[in-house]
Coordinates of C-alpha atoms in Angstrom, one line a residue:
M1 CA 18.3 -16.4 66.9
G2 CA 19.2 -19.4 64.8
S3 CA 19.3 -18.9 61.1
D4 CA 21.5 -19.7 58.0
K5 CA 22.8 -16.2 57.9
P6 CA 25.0 -14.3 60.5
E7 CA 23.3 -11.8 62.7
W8 CA 24.6 -8.4 63.6
D9 CA 25.1 -8.0 67.4
A10 CA 24.7 -4.3 67.9
E11 CA 26.0 -4.3 71.5
G12 CA 28.9 -6.7 71.2
L13 CA 29.8 -5.7 67.6
E14 CA 30.0 -9.3 66.8
W15 CA 28.7 -11.5 63.9
G16 CA 26.7 -14.3 65.5
G17 CA 25.2 -17.4 64.1
D18 CA 24.9 -21.1 64.7
D19 CA 28.4 -21.9 63.5
L20 CA 30.1 -18.5 63.4
E21 CA 31.6 -16.4 66.1
S22 CA 34.2 -13.8 65.2
E23 CA 35.0 -10.5 66.6
V24 CA 35.7 -7.5 64.4
N25 CA 36.6 -4.0 65.1
E26 CA 34.2 -1.0 65.0
P27 CA 34.6 -0.2 61.3
A28 CA 33.1 -3.6 60.4
R29 CA 29.6 -2.4 61.0
S30 CA 29.8 0.6 58.7
E31 CA 31.7 -1.7 56.2
F32 CA 28.9 -4.2 56.2
E33 CA 26.2 -1.5 55.7
E34 CA 28.3 0.0 52.9
L35 CA 28.6 -3.3 51.1
V36 CA 24.9 -4.0 51.5
E37 CA 24.2 -0.6 49.9
I38 CA 26.6 -1.4 47.1
E39 CA 25.0 -4.9 46.6
R40 CA 21.5 -3.3 46.6
A41 CA 22.5 -0.7 44.0
T42 CA 24.2 -3.4 41.8
A43 CA 21.0 -5.6 42.0
M44 CA 18.9 -2.7 40.8
L45 CA 21.4 -2.0 38.0
R46 CA 21.1 -5.6 36.9
G47 CA 17.3 -5.8 37.3
L48 CA 17.6 -8.2 40.3
D49 CA 15.9 -8.2 43.7
P50 CA 17.5 -5.6 45.9
D51 CA 16.0 -7.1 49.0
Q52 CA 18.5 -10.0 48.8
A53 CA 21.4 -7.7 49.2
E54 CA 21.9 -8.2 53.0
D55 CA 21.8 -12.0 52.6
I56 CA 24.4 -12.0 49.9
V57 CA 26.8 -9.8 51.7
A58 CA 26.4 -11.7 54.9
A59 CA 27.1 -14.9 53.0
R60 CA 30.3 -13.5 51.7
F61 CA 31.4 -12.6 55.2
A62 CA 30.5 -16.1 56.4
A63 CA 32.6 -17.6 53.6
G64 CA 35.6 -15.8 54.8
S65 CA 35.9 -13.4 51.9
E66 CA 37.1 -10.8 54.4
Q67 CA 40.4 -12.6 54.5
L68 CA 41.4 -11.3 51.1
A69 CA 44.1 -8.7 50.8
R70 CA 41.9 -5.6 51.1
A71 CA 44.5 -3.0 50.8
E72 CA 46.1 -4.3 47.7
H73 CA 42.8 -4.7 45.9
T74 CA 41.8 -1.3 47.0
D75 CA 44.9 0.2 45.4
E76 CA 44.2 -1.7 42.2
I77 CA 40.6 -0.5 42.1
R78 CA 41.6 3.1 42.6
T79 CA 44.2 2.9 39.8
E80 CA 41.6 1.5 37.4
I81 CA 39.0 4.0 38.4
E82 CA 41.3 6.8 37.2
K83 CA 41.8 5.1 33.8
K84 CA 38.4 4.7 32.4
T85 CA 34.8 4.9 33.4
R86 CA 33.8 1.6 31.9
R87 CA 36.7 -0.2 33.5
R88 CA 35.9 1.4 36.8
R89 CA 32.4 0.0 36.7
R90 CA 33.5 -3.5 35.9
L91 CA 36.1 -3.5 38.8
I92 CA 33.5 -2.1 41.2
I93 CA 31.2 -5.0 40.3
M94 CA 34.0 -7.5 40.7
A95 CA 34.8 -6.0 44.1
V96 CA 31.3 -6.3 45.2
A97 CA 31.1 -9.9 44.0
G98 CA 34.4 -11.2 45.5
V99 CA 36.4 -8.5 47.3
L100 CA 35.6 -7.0 50.7
V101 CA 36.5 -3.3 50.4
V102 CA 36.9 -1.5 53.7
G103 CA 38.0 1.7 55.2
A104 CA 38.6 4.7 52.9
A105 CA 37.9 2.7 49.8
A106 CA 34.3 1.8 50.7
V107 CA 33.0 5.3 50.3
P108 CA 34.4 6.1 46.8
V109 CA 33.2 2.7 45.6
S110 CA 29.7 3.3 46.9
R111 CA 29.6 6.7 45.2
A112 CA 30.7 5.1 41.9
I113 CA 27.9 2.6 42.1
R114 CA 25.4 5.4 42.8
A115 CA 26.8 7.3 39.8
A116 CA 26.5 4.2 37.6
L117 CA 22.9 3.6 38.8
A118 CA 22.0 7.2 38.0
Q119 CA 23.6 7.0 34.6
A120 CA 21.7 3.8 33.9
E121 CA 18.4 5.6 34.7
V122 CA 19.4 8.4 32.3
F123 CA 20.0 5.9 29.6
R124 CA 16.7 4.2 30.3
L125 CA 14.8 7.5 30.0
A126 CA 16.7 8.4 26.9
L127 CA 16.0 5.0 25.2
S128 CA 12.3 5.3 26.1
K129 CA 12.2 8.8 24.5
A130 CA 14.1 7.6 21.4
G131 CA 11.7 4.6 21.0
A132 CA 8.5 6.6 21.6
P133 CA 7.8 6.8 17.8
L134 CA 7.6 3.0 17.7
A135 CA 4.6 3.0 20.0
D136 CA 2.3 4.1 17.2
S137 CA 3.1 1.0 15.3
G138 CA 2.6 -1.3 18.2
F139 CA 6.2 -2.2 19.0
Q140 CA 6.9 -3.7 22.4
Q141 CA 10.1 -3.6 24.4
Q142 CA 11.9 -7.0 24.7
D143 CA 15.3 -6.3 26.1
E144 CA 17.9 -3.6 26.8
W145 CA 21.6 -3.3 27.5
L146 CA 22.7 -0.3 29.5
D147 CA 26.4 -1.0 29.0
L148 CA 26.9 -2.8 25.7
S149 CA 30.3 -4.5 25.6
E150 CA 32.5 -4.9 22.6
S151 CA 31.6 -8.6 22.5
G152 CA 28.0 -7.6 22.1
A153 CA 24.7 -9.1 23.2
S154 CA 22.8 -11.8 21.4
F155 CA 19.1 -12.4 21.2
D156 CA 16.7 -14.7 19.3
V157 CA 14.2 -13.2 16.9
S158 CA 11.1 -15.1 15.9
G159 CA 10.0 -15.4 12.2
G160 CA 7.1 -13.3 11.2
T161 CA 8.1 -10.4 13.4
C162 CA 9.7 -7.0 12.9
S163 CA 12.4 -5.7 15.2
A164 CA 13.8 -2.3 16.1
V165 CA 17.1 -1.6 17.8
I166 CA 18.5 1.8 18.8
G167 CA 21.8 2.7 20.5
L168 CA 22.7 5.7 22.6
G169 CA 26.1 7.0 23.6
A170 CA 27.8 9.8 25.6
D171 CA 25.4 10.8 28.4
G172 CA 22.3 9.4 26.6
T173 CA 21.7 12.6 24.6
K174 CA 23.4 11.4 21.4
A175 CA 22.9 8.4 19.1
G176 CA 25.4 5.7 19.7
P177 CA 26.6 3.9 16.5
I178 CA 25.7 0.3 16.7
R179 CA 26.4 -2.8 14.6
I180 CA 23.6 -5.4 14.2
E181 CA 24.7 -8.7 12.8
R182 CA 22.0 -11.0 11.3
P183 CA 22.6 -14.2 9.4
S184 CA 21.5 -12.5 6.2
A185 CA 22.8 -8.9 6.7
V186 CA 24.8 -6.6 8.7
M187 CA 23.4 -3.2 9.6
E188 CA 25.4 -0.3 11.0
G189 CA 24.7 3.4 11.7
A190 CA 23.9 6.0 14.2
E191 CA 20.2 5.8 13.6
G192 CA 18.0 3.1 15.0
Q193 CA 17.5 0.1 12.7
I194 CA 14.3 -1.7 11.8
W195 CA 14.0 -5.0 9.9
C196 CA 11.5 -7.9 9.5
S197 CA 12.5 -11.5 9.9
C198 CA 10.8 -14.1 7.7
S199 CA 12.2 -17.0 9.8
D200 CA 13.8 -17.5 13.2
E201 CA 17.2 -16.0 13.6
R202 CA 19.9 -15.1 16.2
V203 CA 21.0 -11.5 16.2
V204 CA 24.1 -9.9 17.8
V205 CA 24.2 -6.2 18.6
R206 CA 27.4 -4.5 19.6
P207 CA 28.9 -1.0 19.4
A208 CA 30.1 -0.1 16.0
P209 CA 33.9 -0.5 15.4
G210 CA 35.8 2.5 16.7
T211 CA 33.1 3.6 19.1
E212 CA 34.4 5.1 22.3
G213 CA 32.6 5.5 25.6
R214 CA 29.6 3.8 27.0
V215 CA 26.8 2.6 24.6
A216 CA 23.3 1.5 25.7
A217 CA 20.8 -0.3 23.4
R218 CA 17.2 -1.4 23.4
W219 CA 15.3 -4.0 21.3
W220 CA 11.6 -3.9 20.4
T221 CA 9.4 -6.3 18.4
V222 CA 6.0 -6.4 16.8
G223 CA 4.2 -8.9 14.6
A224 CA 4.8 -8.3 10.9
D225 CA 1.1 -8.9 10.1
G226 CA 0.2 -6.1 12.6
V227 CA 2.3 -3.5 10.9
G228 CA 2.0 -4.6 7.2
G229 CA 5.6 -5.9 6.9
V230 CA 8.8 -4.1 6.0
E231 CA 7.5 -2.1 3.1
V232 CA 4.8 -0.5 5.2
L233 CA 7.3 0.3 7.9
R234 CA 9.6 1.9 5.4
A235 CA 6.7 4.0 4.1
A236 CA 5.8 5.0 7.7
A237 CA 9.2 6.8 8.0
I238 CA 9.4 6.3 11.8
A239 CA 11.5 9.2 13.2
G240 CA 15.0 8.2 14.3
F241 CA 14.9 4.8 12.5
S242 CA 15.9 3.5 9.1
V243 CA 14.4 0.4 7.7
N244 CA 16.5 -2.3 6.2
V245 CA 14.9 -3.8 3.1
D246 CA 16.6 -6.6 1.2
Q247 CA 15.4 -9.5 -1.0
I248 CA 15.4 -11.9 1.9
D249 CA 13.2 -9.6 4.1
L250 CA 10.9 -8.9 1.1
A251 CA 10.2 -12.7 0.7
C252 CA 7.5 -12.4 3.4
A253 CA 6.4 -8.8 2.8
D254 CA 3.5 -9.6 0.6
P255 CA 1.7 -12.0 3.0
S256 CA 2.2 -9.5 5.8
F257 CA 0.8 -6.7 3.7
A258 CA -2.2 -8.9 2.7
K259 CA -3.0 -9.6 6.4
W260 CA -2.6 -6.0 7.3
T261 CA -4.9 -4.7 4.6
S262 CA -7.6 -7.2 5.5
S263 CA -8.6 -4.6 8.2
E264 CA -10.9 -2.0 6.7
G265 CA -9.4 1.4 6.2
R266 CA -5.7 0.6 6.4
G267 CA -3.8 2.3 3.6
S268 CA -7.0 3.9 2.1
P269 CA -6.5 6.9 -0.1
P270 CA -7.4 10.4 1.1
P271 CA -10.3 12.1 -0.7
L272 CA -9.8 14.1 -3.9
P273 CA -9.5 17.9 -3.7
P274 CA -13.0 19.5 -3.7
K275 CA -12.5 21.1 -7.2
P276 CA -10.6 18.7 -9.5
T277 CA -9.3 20.3 -12.7
G278 CA -8.0 19.3 -16.1
V279 CA -8.5 15.7 -17.4
T280 CA -9.8 14.6 -14.0
A281 CA -12.6 17.0 -14.0
K282 CA -13.5 16.0 -17.6
L283 CA -13.5 12.3 -16.7
L284 CA -15.7 12.9 -13.7
A285 CA -18.2 14.8 -15.9
A286 CA -18.0 11.9 -18.4
G287 CA -19.3 9.4 -15.7
F288 CA -16.3 8.4 -13.6
E289 CA -16.6 8.4 -9.9
P290 CA -13.9 9.5 -7.4
V291 CA -12.1 6.8 -5.4
G292 CA -9.5 9.0 -3.7
G293 CA -6.2 10.7 -4.2
F294 CA -2.7 9.4 -4.3
P295 CA -0.6 12.4 -3.1
T296 CA 3.1 12.7 -3.4
S297 CA 3.4 12.3 0.3
R298 CA 2.2 8.7 0.1
T299 CA 4.2 5.7 -1.0
F300 CA 1.2 3.5 -1.6
V301 CA -2.6 3.5 -1.4
V302 CA -4.9 0.6 -0.9
L303 CA -8.0 0.5 -3.1
R304 CA -11.0 -1.5 -2.0
L305 CA -13.4 -1.8 -4.9
E306 CA -16.8 -3.3 -5.7
A307 CA -17.0 -6.1 -8.2
K308 CA -17.3 -5.3 -12.0
R309 CA -15.6 -2.0 -12.0
C310 CA -12.9 -0.3 -14.1
V311 CA -10.3 1.8 -12.4
L312 CA -8.0 4.6 -13.6
A313 CA -5.1 6.5 -11.9
V314 CA -5.0 9.9 -13.5
P315 CA -1.8 12.1 -13.2
Q316 CA -2.5 15.6 -11.9
G317 CA 0.5 17.0 -13.7
A318 CA 3.7 15.5 -14.9
P319 CA 3.3 11.7 -14.5
G320 CA 5.4 9.7 -12.1
T321 CA 6.3 6.0 -12.0
L322 CA 3.7 3.7 -10.5
S323 CA 3.2 0.0 -10.0
L324 CA -0.1 -1.9 -9.4
R325 CA -0.4 -5.0 -7.2
A326 CA -3.2 -7.5 -6.5
A327 CA -4.4 -8.4 -3.0
D328 CA -1.9 -11.3 -2.8
G329 CA 1.0 -9.1 -3.9
T330 CA 1.1 -10.2 -7.6
R331 CA 2.7 -7.4 -9.6
L332 CA 0.1 -6.5 -12.3
I333 CA 1.7 -3.4 -13.6
T334 CA 5.4 -2.5 -12.9
D335 CA 7.1 0.8 -13.0
T336 CA 5.0 2.6 -15.6
A337 CA 4.8 6.3 -16.5
A338 CA 1.5 5.7 -18.2
A339 CA -1.8 6.0 -16.3
P340 CA -2.6 2.5 -14.8
A341 CA -6.0 1.3 -16.0
W342 CA -7.7 -2.0 -15.3
C343 CA -11.1 -3.7 -14.9
S344 CA -12.0 -6.4 -12.3
Y345 CA -15.0 -8.7 -12.6
G346 CA -14.7 -11.1 -9.7
K347 CA -15.8 -10.5 -6.1
E348 CA -15.0 -7.3 -4.4
G349 CA -11.4 -6.6 -5.1
L350 CA -8.4 -5.1 -3.2
F351 CA -5.6 -3.5 -5.1
S352 CA -2.7 -1.3 -4.1
L353 CA -0.9 1.4 -6.1
W354 CA 2.8 1.9 -5.3
R355 CA 5.0 4.8 -6.1
S356 CA 8.3 3.5 -7.5
G357 CA 11.6 4.4 -6.0
A358 CA 10.4 6.8 -3.3
G359 CA 9.7 6.7 0.4
A360 CA 6.9 8.4 2.3
G361 CA 7.2 12.2 2.1
D362 CA 9.6 12.0 -0.8
G363 CA 7.7 11.4 -4.0
G364 CA 10.8 12.0 -6.2
E365 CA 9.6 12.7 -9.7
S366 CA 6.2 11.1 -9.0
G367 CA 3.4 13.6 -8.8
D368 CA -0.1 13.5 -7.4
Y369 CA -2.7 11.2 -8.9
A370 CA -6.5 11.0 -8.8
V371 CA -8.0 7.5 -8.7
L372 CA -11.3 7.1 -10.4
S373 CA -13.6 4.2 -11.1
I374 CA -16.8 3.4 -13.1
P375 CA -19.0 0.3 -13.4
A376 CA -17.6 -1.9 -16.2
E377 CA -21.0 -2.5 -17.8
R378 CA -21.5 1.2 -18.1
V379 CA -18.2 2.2 -19.6
G380 CA -17.9 -0.9 -21.8
G381 CA -15.0 -2.8 -20.1
M382 CA -11.5 -2.1 -21.3
A383 CA -12.7 -1.2 -24.8
G384 CA -14.9 1.6 -23.5
L385 CA -12.3 2.7 -21.0
R386 CA -9.7 3.2 -23.7
E387 CA -12.3 5.2 -25.8
L388 CA -13.5 7.4 -23.0
T389 CA -10.1 8.3 -21.6
G390 CA -8.8 9.0 -25.1
S391 CA -11.7 11.3 -25.9
Q392 CA -10.8 13.3 -22.8
G393 CA -7.1 13.7 -23.7
L394 CA -5.6 10.8 -21.7
E395 CA -4.0 8.7 -24.4
S396 CA -1.3 6.8 -22.6
L397 CA -2.6 3.9 -20.5
A398 CA -0.9 0.9 -18.8
T399 CA -3.6 -1.7 -18.9
V400 CA -4.0 -5.1 -17.3
L401 CA -6.8 -7.7 -17.3
G402 CA -6.8 -11.2 -15.8
G403 CA -7.4 -14.1 -18.1
A404 CA -10.4 -15.2 -16.1
D405 CA -12.0 -11.8 -16.7
L406 CA -11.7 -11.7 -20.5
T407 CA -15.1 -13.1 -21.3
A408 CA -16.8 -10.8 -18.8
D409 CA -15.0 -7.9 -20.3
A410 CA -16.2 -8.7 -23.8
L411 CA -19.8 -9.0 -22.5
A412 CA -19.4 -5.6 -20.6
A413 CA -18.5 -4.0 -24.0
L414 CA -21.7 -5.4 -25.6
E415 CA -23.8 -4.3 -22.6
A416 CA -22.6 -0.7 -22.7
S417 CA -23.2 -0.8 -26.5
T418 CA -26.9 -1.6 -25.6
V419 CA -26.6 -4.9 -27.3
P420 CA -29.1 -7.4 -25.7
I421 CA -26.9 -9.7 -23.6
A422 CA -29.5 -12.4 -23.4
S423 CA -29.1 -13.0 -27.1
S424 CA -25.3 -13.0 -27.0
V425 CA -23.0 -15.8 -28.0
R426 CA -19.6 -16.3 -26.4
A427 CA -16.4 -17.8 -27.8
V428 CA -15.8 -21.5 -26.8
N429 CA -12.3 -23.0 -26.8
G430 CA -11.0 -19.7 -28.2
S431 CA -13.3 -19.6 -31.3
L432 CA -16.6 -17.7 -31.9
A433 CA -19.2 -19.4 -34.0
K434 CA -21.2 -17.6 -36.6
K435 CA -24.8 -16.8 -35.7
L436 CA -27.3 -15.3 -38.0
G437 CA -28.1 -11.6 -37.3
H438 CA -25.1 -11.2 -35.0
R439 CA -23.6 -8.0 -36.4
V440 CA -21.8 -6.8 -33.3
V441 CA -18.7 -8.5 -31.9
A442 CA -16.6 -7.5 -28.8
F443 CA -13.1 -8.8 -28.5
S444 CA -10.9 -8.8 -25.3
Q445 CA -7.5 -10.3 -25.7
L446 CA -4.1 -10.3 -24.2
E447 CA -0.8 -9.9 -26.1
A448 CA -0.7 -13.6 -27.0
G449 CA -4.3 -13.7 -28.2
A450 CA -5.6 -13.1 -31.7
F451 CA -8.8 -13.8 -33.7
V452 CA -9.1 -14.2 -37.5
V453 CA -12.2 -14.4 -39.6
D454 CA -13.4 -18.0 -40.1
T455 CA -15.9 -17.3 -42.9
S456 CA -15.4 -16.8 -46.6
P457 CA -15.7 -14.3 -48.1
E458 CA -14.8 -12.0 -45.3
A459 CA -17.4 -9.3 -44.5
R460 CA -16.5 -5.6 -44.1
L461 CA -15.7 -4.7 -40.6
A462 CA -15.4 -1.4 -38.6
C463 CA -14.1 -1.4 -35.0
S464 CA -13.6 1.0 -32.1
P465 CA -11.3 1.7 -30.6
K466 CA -8.6 0.9 -33.1
Q467 CA -6.8 -2.4 -32.5
D468 CA -3.5 -2.2 -30.8
T469 CA -1.7 -5.5 -31.0
R470 CA 1.2 -4.0 -28.9
A471 CA -1.1 -3.3 -26.0
T472 CA -1.1 -5.5 -22.9
V473 CA -4.9 -5.6 -23.3
N474 CA -6.3 -5.3 -26.8
A475 CA -10.0 -4.7 -26.4
F476 CA -12.4 -3.4 -29.1
V477 CA -15.9 -3.6 -30.5
C478 CA -16.6 -4.3 -34.2
V479 CA -19.7 -4.0 -36.4
Q480 CA -19.9 -6.5 -39.3
A481 CA -21.6 -6.0 -42.6
Q482 CA -23.0 -9.5 -42.0
A483 CA -22.6 -12.3 -39.4
Q484 CA -19.4 -14.3 -39.7
G485 CA -17.4 -16.8 -37.5
W486 CA -14.1 -16.1 -35.8
R487 CA -11.2 -18.5 -35.1
G488 CA -8.9 -17.9 -32.2
G489 CA -5.1 -18.2 -32.3
G490 CA -4.8 -18.9 -28.6
T491 CA -6.6 -20.3 -25.6
E492 CA -9.3 -18.9 -23.4
A493 CA -6.6 -17.8 -21.0
V494 CA -5.5 -15.1 -23.5
Q495 CA -8.5 -14.2 -25.5
A496 CA -12.3 -14.0 -25.5
A497 CA -15.0 -12.8 -27.8
A498 CA -18.8 -12.4 -27.7
S499 CA -21.3 -11.4 -30.4
G500 CA -24.9 -10.1 -30.4
P501 CA -27.5 -8.5 -32.7
L502 CA -27.7 -4.8 -33.4
P503 CA -29.5 -2.8 -30.7
A504 CA -33.1 -2.0 -31.4
W505 CA -32.5 1.8 -31.9
L506 CA -30.0 0.9 -34.7
K507 CA -32.2 -1.6 -36.6
L508 CA -33.1 1.1 -39.1
L509 CA -29.7 0.7 -40.7
A510 CA -29.7 -3.1 -40.5
D511 CA -31.2 -3.4 -44.0
V512 CA -28.9 -1.0 -45.7
R513 CA -27.1 -2.9 -48.4
D514 CA -24.1 -0.7 -48.7
P515 CA -21.3 -2.4 -46.7
E516 CA -19.8 1.0 -45.8
V517 CA -22.6 1.7 -43.5
V518 CA -20.6 -0.2 -40.8
D519 CA -18.2 2.8 -40.9
V520 CA -20.9 5.0 -39.2
M521 CA -22.4 2.2 -37.1
A522 CA -19.2 1.7 -35.2
P523 CA -19.0 5.4 -34.1
L524 CA -22.7 5.2 -33.2
L525 CA -22.0 2.3 -30.8
R526 CA -19.1 4.3 -29.4
L527 CA -21.5 7.2 -28.7
A528 CA -23.8 4.8 -27.0
R529 CA -21.0 3.6 -24.7
H530 CA -20.0 7.2 -23.9
M531 CA -23.6 8.0 -23.0
A532 CA -23.9 4.8 -21.0
A533 CA -20.9 5.9 -19.0
R534 CA -23.0 9.0 -18.1
G535 CA -25.9 6.8 -17.1
S536 CA -28.0 7.6 -20.2
E537 CA -30.0 5.1 -22.2
P538 CA -31.3 5.7 -25.8
T539 CA -34.9 6.3 -26.7
T540 CA -36.7 6.9 -30.0
T541 CA -40.2 7.5 -28.7
D542 CA -40.3 9.1 -25.3
G543 CA -40.9 12.8 -25.8
V544 CA -39.4 12.7 -29.3
E545 CA -41.3 14.3 -32.2
E546 CA -39.5 13.7 -35.5
S547 CA -39.6 16.1 -38.4
V548 CA -37.9 16.5 -41.8
R549 CA -35.3 18.8 -40.4
G550 CA -34.8 17.2 -37.0
A551 CA -36.9 16.8 -33.9
T552 CA -38.7 18.5 -31.0
I553 CA -37.7 17.0 -27.7
S554 CA -39.7 17.4 -24.5
G555 CA -38.0 17.8 -21.1
R556 CA -38.4 15.1 -18.5
P557 CA -38.2 15.3 -14.6
H558 CA -34.6 15.3 -13.3
K559 CA -33.2 15.3 -16.8
T560 CA -31.7 18.6 -18.0
E561 CA -29.6 17.7 -21.1
V562 CA -30.3 15.7 -24.3
V563 CA -28.0 14.4 -27.0
A564 CA -29.8 13.6 -30.3
V565 CA -28.8 11.9 -33.5
G566 CA -30.9 11.4 -36.7
L567 CA -30.6 8.2 -38.7
T568 CA -31.6 7.7 -42.3
K569 CA -31.4 4.8 -44.8
T570 CA -29.6 7.0 -47.2
R571 CA -26.2 8.6 -47.0
P572 CA -24.7 10.0 -44.9
W573 CA -26.9 7.7 -42.7
V574 CA -26.0 9.7 -39.5
H575 CA -27.2 13.3 -38.7
P576 CA -26.1 14.8 -35.3
L577 CA -28.8 17.2 -34.2
T578 CA -28.0 20.6 -32.6
D579 CA -29.5 23.9 -31.6
D580 CA -26.4 25.8 -32.4
Q581 CA -23.0 24.7 -33.8
P582 CA -22.8 21.4 -35.8
W583 CA -20.9 18.5 -34.3
T584 CA -19.7 15.1 -35.5
L585 CA -19.4 11.6 -33.9
D586 CA -15.6 12.0 -34.0
G587 CA -15.6 15.0 -31.8
P588 CA -16.9 15.9 -28.3
V589 CA -20.5 14.9 -27.5
H590 CA -22.8 17.9 -27.9
A591 CA -25.4 18.1 -25.2
V592 CA -28.3 20.6 -25.3
K593 CA -30.0 22.0 -22.2
V594 CA -33.8 21.4 -21.8
T595 CA -35.9 22.2 -18.8
P596 CA -38.2 19.6 -17.3
G597 CA -41.7 20.3 -18.7
G598 CA -40.2 22.4 -21.5
Y599 CA -39.0 21.4 -24.9
V600 CA -36.2 22.1 -27.4
K601 CA -36.1 22.1 -31.2
L602 CA -33.0 20.5 -32.7
K603 CA -32.0 20.5 -36.4
A604 CA -29.7 18.5 -38.7
R605 CA -27.5 20.0 -41.4
H606 CA -29.2 17.8 -44.0
S607 CA -32.8 16.8 -44.4
L608 CA -33.9 13.6 -42.7
G609 CA -36.4 13.0 -45.5
Y610 CA -40.1 13.0 -45.8
N611 CA -40.6 9.2 -45.4
A612 CA -41.0 8.6 -41.7
A613 CA -40.3 4.9 -42.2
S614 CA -36.8 5.7 -43.5
R615 CA -35.8 8.0 -40.7
R616 CA -35.4 7.8 -36.9
V617 CA -34.2 10.2 -34.2
V618 CA -32.3 8.6 -31.2
V619 CA -32.2 10.6 -28.0
W620 CA -30.1 10.2 -24.8
R621 CA -31.2 12.1 -21.7
R622 CA -29.2 13.0 -18.6

């Protein structure tokens, strides 16, 4: 039958074809079959089509390759087989490609190929097992080398991807030390190696210097955006792999992390323990809400927050070292042992807290944290945040506030102070104009910002919290003995201010001529901010019956506690009311239980006076 390949004539033991007629002896048939088997095994080893084996061997016969000196080559092969396993495999492959091995040599060579094929399968299975942890991160196999030569194998890596390479030696049961050569770095070790490439690069992988025996390797890749970049991979602590992080790889880490976190839930913090203790419990009772935990086992947490909220990370023991980043990777707070605290007034915000100098599962000196938040207009922005945390024993804060949020932060302080925002005036071009009746001023400024009085003579002033010119964010609320203007020492990018009139419940003290009255008005506004954080608003009439010694306060539905303060036009101006132990505005807020539908009688230490027009009782319910 005419064809381009020789045919086997079973009866005549001849090779027959259109242009080929040659007689061979009886062993030729078994020799041909043996070589076909060798070629088929070699094709499988190389990932080629084994069905072409018979055509390839037949073509070699037709080309006259059987005229080579078989015996001499057989001796050479046998000698090399005894020297080294790797050398043996190479010579066998050479023999299949260009040497016709016959007789007694054919069977050992075939067995060697079978052994090589079996060993290749062992390596494949072992590489698949070693790379199994990569599957959870979405890595996909790209290439493998079952007998990695000293000269190595090269491959092209696309920018914006992360790669993983692992090597195996011995019989596939032990890690094989490999050397990975990139344009920007050289990685070497027995563990698998992971890295992320910011740009296209050619990589070479080879056995590490001094490695003996066969080494196999496999390469996987995944899109960097899909795994969050090199920092997320390092935090994931993939078993059997180490992650290479250098400045070049970090150049594209932030965009990858931003894309990764755009999917809801990624990196979110776990819930807080069911029964928080210490400062955390006090802050929750004071009006903060839980966001989640930041346990030592986590390297970072991603915080997805509503607009106009203030956030706080509270250490649950000895503080660690944390950093805060914005959604685009901007470092807002870096390596601080203080509690990170910030307010955000734009659209819904995304932030991430990072543990410094530690990988996942190894928090180092960093302990657990509780992340809490509260609406900015309730707590009073950064000013109220500083006050409330300080009142609960958390003094050391690392604060940050964006320049675009400064005015909103000042307004939030006024709002929590119950100052009517509709009547407020804001600083323009860094300066705040004087407006008649505006006795309350809120300042929010960065380190480079400063305000000075622009009116002469300067009116008496009382502020809370105390100004801290060394703080990153210096926010405070002041009460003036009379309205006055303020001149800024910087631009709107570093400072803001807003003013407004006294709240209605405080108007009784507005006509007091003694300028020192502001010294009690400032703590009263601080109390208003504390109560606003708890969701309480002041009232002077609802269920309040004043008396010379205090007041009788009626309970209201869903309100079980009251805080009450008496005001008079005479010193000491402020009279905290109680049913038991006396308290002051400088100490903890004293709440008194009252049942809905019931009432409670509260008293002051000093008389409120007989003139009802010169006294007032202010009540907050919660």
